[in-house]
Amino acid sequence: FRRVLFRSVDSYHSDHPDGGLLVLATSKLATARDFTGKTIAVSALGDFYTLAARAWLEKNGGEPDSVKFVELPPPAIPPALDAGRIDGAPLVEPVLEFALRTGKYRVAANVFDAISPRFVESLFFARIDWIGAHRDLVDRFIGVMRNANAYVNAHENETLPLIASFMSLDPAAIARMPRPERTAYVDPAEVQPIIELLARNKVIPKTFPAQEMIYAGALPPGRAR
């Protein structure tokens, strides 16, 4: 039905995580068991943050079904923690950076590690029939994205003002955040953990090899079907 065309710059790496389970700095919550019966906020019920939190709880001896999940947009999470309406929330940059800089909060756990030490967080997709009718355009798109990633990798500092302007943030704050890894290809090994997570939570009927959903031109050399 659809194929992956390219990997966006978003990815997760456990050695420099760009997200975690935010709690008050004064909170006693630390282990998965500590969250039994607690309230965790997520962007939308059943979303990626929900699945990540549940995976971390389950993997570390917690009780996912005992936790109450509520919906909150990321900017509303710090105030909700202050008011005691929630006990924790998976949060990512840039909101995470600004919360931690206040000193009022801390990361209780790198919950995304429960999915995998490395995985992609966003991908470009297109319908298979559309790809077949626009193969030249698809290949040119992949080429442009590949060249753009290579250029930005070599000129990282030049992007700070652009990102700051686009996001209306202080360039110094952007510089403190973990910068995403930009690659030339889509590695099936970094897509597979997401497929496994979705299948385990019955979001999709069953697991399958990630390579099956990736456009041949987006795979690393030697990996094309």
GROMACS .gro file of C-alpha atoms in nm:
model
  225
    1PHE     CA    1   0.000   0.000   0.000
    2ARG     CA    2   0.279   0.246   0.094
    3ARG     CA    3   0.657   0.256   0.082
    4VAL     CA    4   0.912   0.447   0.289
    5LEU     CA    5   1.098   0.695   0.068
    6PHE     CA    6   1.337   0.860   0.310
    7ARG     CA    7   1.416   0.891   0.675
    8SER     CA    8   1.346   1.225   0.834
    9VAL     CA    9   1.615   1.370   1.060
   10ASP     CA   10   1.426   1.252   1.368
   11SER     CA   11   1.581   0.948   1.536
   12TYR     CA   12   1.638   0.818   1.886
   13HIS     CA   13   1.975   0.714   2.024
   14SER     CA   14   2.014   0.599   2.381
   15ASP     CA   15   2.364   0.747   2.406
   16HIS     CA   16   2.222   1.099   2.353
   17PRO     CA   17   1.845   1.075   2.418
   18ASP     CA   18   1.623   1.361   2.308
   19GLY     CA   19   1.338   1.262   2.540
   20GLY     CA   20   1.249   1.100   2.869
   21LEU     CA   21   0.992   1.062   3.144
   22LEU     CA   22   0.965   1.404   3.310
   23VAL     CA   23   0.875   1.433   3.680
   24LEU     CA   24   0.913   1.701   3.945
   25ALA     CA   25   1.267   1.740   4.076
   26THR     CA   26   1.129   1.670   4.423
   27SER     CA   27   0.938   1.358   4.315
   28LYS     CA   28   1.023   1.025   4.479
   29LEU     CA   29   0.923   0.838   4.164
   30ALA     CA   30   1.218   0.660   4.009
   31THR     CA   31   1.141   0.298   3.916
   32ALA     CA   32   0.867   0.149   3.702
   33ARG     CA   33   0.707  -0.001   4.013
   34ASP     CA   34   0.686   0.347   4.167
   35PHE     CA   35   0.437   0.446   3.896
   36THR     CA   36   0.179   0.184   3.997
   37GLY     CA   37  -0.155   0.363   4.017
   38LYS     CA   38  -0.005   0.695   3.907
   39THR     CA   39  -0.112   0.933   3.630
   40ILE     CA   40   0.099   0.982   3.318
   41ALA     CA   41   0.025   1.244   3.054
   42VAL     CA   42   0.066   1.176   2.680
   43SER     CA   43  -0.010   1.380   2.370
   44ALA     CA   44  -0.294   1.148   2.270
   45LEU     CA   45  -0.426   0.828   2.422
   46GLY     CA   46  -0.274   0.527   2.248
   47ASP     CA   47  -0.007   0.734   2.074
   48PHE     CA   48   0.366   0.662   2.046
   49TYR     CA   49   0.433   0.815   2.389
   50THR     CA   50   0.168   0.589   2.542
   51LEU     CA   51   0.322   0.280   2.386
   52ALA     CA   52   0.673   0.383   2.493
   53ALA     CA   53   0.564   0.442   2.852
   54ARG     CA   54   0.379   0.111   2.864
   55ALA     CA   55   0.681  -0.070   2.716
   56TRP     CA   56   0.909   0.080   2.981
   57LEU     CA   57   0.669  -0.006   3.263
   58GLU     CA   58   0.626  -0.363   3.143
   59LYS     CA   59   0.996  -0.420   3.076
   60ASN     CA   60   1.100  -0.294   3.419
   61GLY     CA   61   0.850  -0.467   3.646
   62GLY     CA   62   0.578  -0.203   3.648
   63GLU     CA   63   0.205  -0.246   3.596
   64PRO     CA   64   0.097  -0.062   3.279
   65ASP     CA   65  -0.272  -0.139   3.329
   66SER     CA   66  -0.268   0.028   3.671
   67VAL     CA   67  -0.150   0.360   3.526
   68LYS     CA   68  -0.401   0.626   3.427
   69PHE     CA   69  -0.307   0.790   3.097
   70VAL     CA   70  -0.446   1.136   3.024
   71GLU     CA   71  -0.410   1.364   2.721
   72LEU     CA   72  -0.213   1.687   2.748
   73PRO     CA   73  -0.024   1.891   2.487
   74PRO     CA   74   0.350   1.904   2.565
   75PRO     CA   75   0.360   2.274   2.672
   76ALA     CA   76   0.090   2.201   2.934
   77ILE     CA   77   0.288   1.923   3.101
   78PRO     CA   78   0.516   2.129   3.330
   79PRO     CA   79   0.222   2.329   3.473
   80ALA     CA   80   0.027   2.005   3.524
   81LEU     CA   81   0.321   1.859   3.717
   82ASP     CA   82   0.341   2.176   3.927
   83ALA     CA   83  -0.029   2.149   4.012
   84GLY     CA   84  -0.007   1.779   4.098
   85ARG     CA   85  -0.260   1.683   3.831
   86ILE     CA   86  -0.015   1.431   3.681
   87ASP     CA   87   0.282   1.238   3.815
   88GLY     CA   88   0.493   1.220   3.501
   89ALA     CA   89   0.497   1.246   3.123
   90PRO     CA   90   0.717   1.133   2.834
   91LEU     CA   91   0.852   1.454   2.684
   92VAL     CA   92   1.092   1.538   2.401
   93GLU     CA   93   1.278   1.843   2.272
   94PRO     CA   94   1.235   2.134   2.264
   95VAL     CA   95   0.988   2.141   2.555
   96LEU     CA   96   1.208   1.902   2.754
   97GLU     CA   97   1.509   2.136   2.734
   98PHE     CA   98   1.314   2.437   2.861
   99ALA     CA   99   1.160   2.235   3.144
  100LEU     CA  100   1.492   2.096   3.263
  101ARG     CA  101   1.662   2.438   3.248
  102THR     CA  102   1.427   2.566   3.522
  103GLY     CA  103   1.565   2.314   3.769
  104LYS     CA  104   1.210   2.225   3.875
  105TYR     CA  105   1.201   1.894   3.690
  106ARG     CA  106   1.417   1.590   3.615
  107VAL     CA  107   1.408   1.288   3.387
  108ALA     CA  108   1.305   0.983   3.590
  109ALA     CA  109   1.378   0.734   3.311
  110ASN     CA  110   1.472   0.712   2.946
  111VAL     CA  111   1.148   0.534   2.862
  112PHE     CA  112   1.225   0.523   2.491
  113ASP     CA  113   1.513   0.282   2.561
  114ALA     CA  114   1.244   0.019   2.620
  115ILE     CA  115   1.168   0.030   2.247
  116SER     CA  116   1.529   0.003   2.130
  117PRO     CA  117   1.862   0.180   2.179
  118ARG     CA  118   1.822   0.310   1.822
  119PHE     CA  119   1.512   0.368   1.613
  120VAL     CA  120   1.369   0.615   1.364
  121GLU     CA  121   1.095   0.848   1.481
  122SER     CA  122   0.968   0.976   1.146
  123LEU     CA  123   0.978   0.872   0.782
  124PHE     CA  124   0.858   0.999   0.445
  125PHE     CA  125   0.595   0.769   0.291
  126ALA     CA  126   0.423   0.748  -0.047
  127ARG     CA  127   0.164   0.519  -0.201
  128ILE     CA  128   0.304   0.233  -0.408
  129ASP     CA  129   0.089   0.319  -0.710
  130TRP     CA  130   0.198   0.684  -0.693
  131ILE     CA  131   0.564   0.579  -0.675
  132GLY     CA  132   0.518   0.361  -0.981
  133ALA     CA  133   0.374   0.653  -1.177
  134HIS     CA  134   0.636   0.904  -1.058
  135ARG     CA  135   0.953   0.701  -1.019
  136ASP     CA  136   1.178   0.971  -1.167
  137LEU     CA  137   1.036   1.230  -0.928
  138VAL     CA  138   1.077   0.992  -0.634
  139ASP     CA  139   1.442   0.925  -0.719
  140ARG     CA  140   1.511   1.298  -0.758
  141PHE     CA  141   1.343   1.368  -0.422
  142ILE     CA  142   1.560   1.107  -0.251
  143GLY     CA  143   1.869   1.252  -0.417
  144VAL     CA  144   1.788   1.606  -0.305
  145MET     CA  145   1.723   1.494   0.054
  146ARG     CA  146   2.044   1.292   0.057
  147ASN     CA  147   2.249   1.591  -0.065
  148ALA     CA  148   2.075   1.825   0.181
  149ASN     CA  149   2.156   1.595   0.474
  150ALA     CA  150   2.519   1.572   0.365
  151TYR     CA  151   2.546   1.952   0.342
  152VAL     CA  152   2.385   2.014   0.681
  153ASN     CA  153   2.606   1.751   0.844
  154ALA     CA  154   2.906   1.950   0.722
  155HIS     CA  155   2.762   2.292   0.819
  156GLU     CA  156   2.580   2.219   1.145
  157ASN     CA  157   2.637   2.557   1.307
  158GLU     CA  158   2.495   2.742   1.008
  159THR     CA  159   2.156   2.584   1.070
  160LEU     CA  160   2.117   2.719   1.425
  161PRO     CA  161   1.976   3.062   1.328
  162LEU     CA  162   1.746   2.901   1.070
  163ILE     CA  163   1.605   2.649   1.317
  164ALA     CA  164   1.573   2.911   1.589
  165SER     CA  165   1.385   3.146   1.356
  166PHE     CA  166   1.153   2.870   1.233
  167MET     CA  167   1.072   2.752   1.587
  168SER     CA  168   1.083   3.100   1.748
  169LEU     CA  169   1.346   2.982   1.997
  170ASP     CA  170   1.676   3.114   2.130
  171PRO     CA  171   1.967   2.984   1.918
  172ALA     CA  172   2.156   2.910   2.241
  173ALA     CA  173   1.875   2.680   2.350
  174ILE     CA  174   1.884   2.499   2.017
  175ALA     CA  175   2.261   2.453   2.055
  176ARG     CA  176   2.213   2.277   2.390
  177MET     CA  177   1.970   2.021   2.251
  178PRO     CA  178   2.084   1.687   2.106
  179ARG     CA  179   2.114   1.736   1.732
  180PRO     CA  180   1.954   1.473   1.508
  181GLU     CA  181   2.160   1.234   1.301
  182ARG     CA  182   2.117   1.282   0.929
  183THR     CA  183   2.174   0.978   0.714
  184ALA     CA  184   2.171   0.902   0.345
  185TYR     CA  185   1.964   0.583   0.365
  186VAL     CA  186   1.687   0.413   0.560
  187ASP     CA  187   1.828   0.133   0.774
  188PRO     CA  188   1.566  -0.144   0.819
  189ALA     CA  189   1.721  -0.225   1.159
  190GLU     CA  190   1.612   0.117   1.286
  191VAL     CA  191   1.257   0.076   1.156
  192GLN     CA  192   1.201  -0.278   1.283
  193PRO     CA  193   1.168  -0.184   1.655
  194ILE     CA  194   0.869   0.038   1.575
  195ILE     CA  195   0.701  -0.242   1.379
  196GLU     CA  196   0.756  -0.479   1.672
  197LEU     CA  197   0.617  -0.223   1.918
  198LEU     CA  198   0.302  -0.169   1.711
  199ALA     CA  199   0.245  -0.542   1.661
  200ARG     CA  200   0.299  -0.616   2.031
  201ASN     CA  201   0.031  -0.361   2.119
  202LYS     CA  202  -0.203  -0.485   1.842
  203VAL     CA  203  -0.195  -0.151   1.659
  204ILE     CA  204  -0.112  -0.357   1.350
  205PRO     CA  205  -0.219  -0.722   1.299
  206LYS     CA  206   0.128  -0.876   1.296
  207THR     CA  207   0.497  -0.807   1.261
  208PHE     CA  208   0.683  -0.817   0.927
  209PRO     CA  209   1.036  -0.744   0.798
  210ALA     CA  210   1.090  -0.369   0.779
  211GLN     CA  211   1.270  -0.402   0.446
  212GLU     CA  212   0.939  -0.501   0.283
  213MET     CA  213   0.800  -0.149   0.330
  214ILE     CA  214   1.108   0.047   0.219
  215TYR     CA  215   1.153   0.172  -0.138
  216ALA     CA  216   1.455   0.005  -0.296
  217GLY     CA  217   1.619   0.339  -0.373
  218ALA     CA  218   1.608   0.436  -0.005
  219LEU     CA  219   1.790   0.125   0.122
  220PRO     CA  220   2.165   0.120   0.195
  221PRO     CA  221   2.382  -0.008  -0.092
  222GLY     CA  222   2.365  -0.384  -0.118
  223ARG     CA  223   2.033  -0.402   0.071
  224ALA     CA  224   1.795  -0.340  -0.220
  225ARG     CA  225   1.562  -0.628  -0.297
   0.00000   0.00000   0.00000
